[in-house]
């Protein structure tokens, strides 16, 4: 039986999470760097965060979230959302063993229909050969992403001032910074991030910006009005990160991240692409893989 493409319902989300975990675990095993860590299955905490985030997308953008289903259950998923004039693809996966059989493309088409009134679009692509082919066909420019990881040299961390914990009272400022960086506020996604992550804000007469630390205490998202403020926030994040640090999703437009990462003695590698339509790579900005 050919899978049926239908809207994702809240009760589908745990099964959708399994498809995503299977898809990305197999991809990580297939594309593993020889010097990289061994792929692992998701932790219980990571799974909970994924489920909460996807329920949020289904609640706010029911027309952006789709599943492919056959007799065996859910075999593919695509979740997406609209914020102001921007459409973002959050997750996209087909079960290993079912890939390359024409299931993914109609899922992507259904999700993209949700964004047809948007002038801009963003997605964070894996290095998967099928994914990049589909994104290029859909009109996305592909910008290589860099990642920094390792143990922070704590003697390199400068004294960081003018950074404070943020709260819901900062959301208007955060949305304004988002609009300058990517043309659209994160809107309701800030409510989600504030619920699950920690917010740091820098707001001075010379510049403003914010950064979220994710559930593992690592950088989840960063936006600022200038590089100086962005740099200050990134150091604040590294100072707060317990254990191994990771700075994800750095585009070539954000060389200031490399200045900080190398000063902290992190190592650099390249993985995947920021896919963009109708916009240039945001800077100074470090995007989130799902909330962009
Ligand atoms: C990306 C993904 C969702 C696409 O779903 P899919 O069902 O495999 O996609 P389809 O079969 O509909 O289309 C695949 C396209 O790639 C082509 N393709 C098939 N195998 C390929 C391969 N090994 N390398 C490159 N292209 C390939 C197909 O021919 C088709 O293109 P065409 O229609 O122009 O000929 C799925 O492969 C997947 O889950 N990958 C792992 C997780 C991932 O990377 N997700 C994207 C995250 S951003």
XYZ file of C-alpha atoms in Angstrom, residues 38-287:
250
model
C 29.836 7.425 17.835
C 26.148 8.052 17.046
C 23.836 7.567 20.006
C 20.076 7.153 20.443
C 18.180 10.075 21.942
C 18.168 10.475 25.708
C 14.809 10.429 27.505
C 15.179 14.184 28.105
C 15.929 14.886 24.424
C 12.869 12.824 23.475
C 10.642 14.814 25.856
C 11.926 18.126 24.466
C 11.334 16.912 20.882
C 7.777 15.858 21.739
C 6.953 19.120 23.523
C 8.341 21.173 20.603
C 6.462 19.159 17.989
C 3.172 19.385 19.941
C 3.748 23.158 19.926
C 4.084 23.125 16.098
C 0.963 20.951 15.696
C -0.974 23.275 18.022
C 0.066 26.535 16.330
C 0.541 25.337 12.725
C -1.719 22.316 12.166
C -1.597 22.950 8.408
C 2.234 22.844 8.447
C 2.650 19.401 10.056
C 2.178 16.181 8.043
C 2.677 12.427 8.298
C 2.917 9.630 5.732
C 1.059 6.562 7.002
C 0.474 3.039 5.738
C -0.672 -0.281 7.282
C 2.514 -0.431 9.347
C 1.910 3.029 10.913
C 3.682 6.358 10.451
C 6.620 6.028 8.049
C 7.450 9.703 7.374
C 6.984 13.166 8.878
C 7.435 16.851 8.013
C 6.752 19.698 10.444
C 6.830 23.367 9.516
C 5.524 26.711 10.742
C 4.886 30.286 9.673
C 6.044 33.276 11.672
C 5.004 36.595 10.105
C 6.416 36.508 6.540
C 8.784 33.580 7.183
C 8.188 29.840 6.671
C 10.496 27.369 8.440
C 10.875 23.615 8.035
C 11.426 22.185 11.536
C 11.775 18.413 10.989
C 11.712 16.110 8.005
C 12.367 12.350 8.022
C 11.335 9.045 6.462
C 12.052 5.684 8.109
C 15.334 4.074 7.017
C 14.480 1.290 4.592
C 11.606 3.363 3.199
C 13.768 6.246 1.949
C 14.301 6.936 -1.758
C 10.868 5.477 -2.630
C 9.039 8.750 -3.238
C 7.546 9.192 0.274
C 9.535 12.297 1.261
C 8.770 14.542 -1.709
C 4.947 14.727 -1.277
C 5.478 15.282 2.475
C 7.724 18.255 1.679
C 5.192 19.577 -0.851
C 2.394 19.418 1.759
C 4.509 21.279 4.328
C 5.620 23.889 1.784
C 2.009 24.636 0.825
C 1.649 26.028 4.370
C 4.304 28.629 3.501
C 3.075 29.682 0.086
C 2.160 33.220 1.250
C 5.589 33.736 2.842
C 8.329 35.749 1.135
C 11.163 34.070 3.057
C 11.999 30.512 4.051
C 14.605 28.806 6.236
C 15.614 25.236 7.010
C 18.644 23.515 8.494
C 19.605 20.586 6.297
C 21.527 17.463 7.139
C 24.200 16.319 4.679
C 21.840 13.583 3.443
C 22.077 13.327 -0.364
C 18.301 12.987 -0.764
C 17.513 15.914 1.532
C 19.848 18.368 -0.210
C 18.549 17.298 -3.620
C 14.939 17.943 -2.528
C 15.785 21.329 -0.954
C 17.673 22.501 -4.037
C 14.768 21.445 -6.250
C 12.458 23.429 -3.936
C 14.480 26.582 -4.661
C 16.610 26.803 -1.520
C 20.136 28.264 -1.600
C 22.433 26.031 0.484
C 24.942 27.683 2.848
C 27.437 25.303 4.531
C 27.214 25.122 8.336
C 30.178 24.855 10.713
C 30.178 23.423 14.236
C 32.603 24.011 17.125
C 32.981 21.509 19.933
C 35.292 20.439 22.734
C 36.303 21.405 26.239
C 36.390 25.148 26.869
C 39.745 26.502 28.060
C 38.290 28.265 31.076
C 41.400 30.463 31.468
C 40.469 32.031 28.090
C 37.013 33.187 29.226
C 37.055 37.002 29.614
C 35.201 38.855 32.358
C 31.658 39.073 30.979
C 29.511 41.954 32.165
C 26.303 43.574 30.908
C 24.598 40.168 30.544
C 21.562 39.261 32.679
C 18.949 36.516 32.843
C 15.937 37.297 30.653
C 12.206 36.753 31.106
C 8.865 37.024 29.290
C 9.124 40.808 29.736
C 11.937 40.777 27.119
C 9.907 39.135 24.323
C 9.200 42.395 22.445
C 12.938 43.116 22.361
C 13.713 39.527 21.253
C 11.164 39.728 18.427
C 12.626 43.073 17.286
C 16.115 41.528 17.129
C 14.691 38.521 15.230
C 13.042 40.840 12.680
C 16.317 42.614 11.951
C 18.196 39.290 11.669
C 15.733 37.057 9.786
C 12.771 39.279 8.891
C 10.350 37.758 11.429
C 10.008 37.430 15.202
C 9.971 33.980 16.808
C 6.628 34.980 18.390
C 5.073 31.997 20.222
C 8.356 30.088 19.921
C 9.801 32.418 22.566
C 7.106 31.149 24.965
C 8.252 27.587 24.238
C 11.947 28.428 24.603
C 11.344 30.348 27.835
C 9.506 27.309 29.227
C 12.238 24.831 28.401
C 15.491 26.827 28.163
C 17.403 29.593 29.918
C 17.479 33.095 28.383
C 20.413 35.521 28.625
C 19.968 39.153 27.528
C 22.386 42.006 26.916
C 20.746 45.395 26.482
C 22.977 48.482 26.610
C 23.033 51.915 24.967
C 25.402 50.578 22.267
C 23.700 47.301 21.354
C 21.340 44.531 22.379
C 21.068 40.793 21.925
C 19.948 37.524 23.449
C 21.029 33.898 23.699
C 19.232 30.760 24.867
C 20.968 27.868 26.631
C 19.201 24.644 25.691
C 18.236 21.731 27.961
C 21.873 20.537 27.947
C 23.181 23.999 28.833
C 24.503 24.553 25.307
C 23.850 27.396 22.868
C 20.340 27.013 21.389
C 19.903 30.331 19.568
C 21.614 33.741 19.501
C 20.701 37.094 17.921
C 22.281 40.501 18.429
C 22.328 43.966 16.904
C 26.127 43.966 16.553
C 29.122 41.614 16.742
C 30.405 43.083 19.997
C 27.160 42.225 21.812
C 26.951 38.818 20.097
C 30.526 38.026 21.187
C 29.773 39.019 24.787
C 26.712 36.752 24.830
C 28.567 33.802 23.328
C 31.270 34.050 26.006
C 28.523 34.189 28.647
C 27.029 30.985 27.209
C 30.417 29.209 27.175
C 31.052 30.300 30.779
C 27.736 28.695 31.789
C 28.113 25.479 29.743
C 28.861 22.458 31.939
C 31.270 19.852 30.493
C 31.700 19.569 26.748
C 30.717 22.683 24.791
C 29.125 22.766 21.352
C 28.367 25.767 19.153
C 26.139 24.602 16.300
C 25.011 26.009 12.943
C 27.653 28.655 12.213
C 27.484 30.126 8.695
C 30.357 31.845 6.879
C 28.600 35.172 7.532
C 29.328 34.681 11.251
C 33.145 34.576 11.451
C 32.916 36.270 14.879
C 31.814 32.870 16.256
C 35.099 31.332 15.086
C 37.030 34.128 16.855
C 35.368 33.103 20.141
C 35.443 29.340 19.478
C 39.149 29.227 18.635
C 40.013 31.513 21.576
C 38.147 28.983 23.785
C 40.241 26.198 22.111
C 37.263 24.437 20.568
C 37.680 22.440 17.350
C 35.892 23.136 14.077
C 34.112 20.850 11.646
C 31.544 21.271 8.903
C 28.129 19.605 8.704
C 24.989 20.238 6.685
C 23.598 23.456 5.249
C 21.420 26.420 6.121
C 18.800 26.438 3.358
C 17.389 29.883 2.540
C 14.861 31.331 0.149
C 14.312 35.070 -0.297
C 16.944 36.043 2.281
C 20.659 36.167 3.055
C 22.349 34.302 5.954
C 21.414 36.216 9.138
C 24.300 37.834 11.097
C 25.238 38.242 13.852
C 23.060 35.214 14.446
C 23.367 31.533 15.361
C 20.227 29.727 14.239
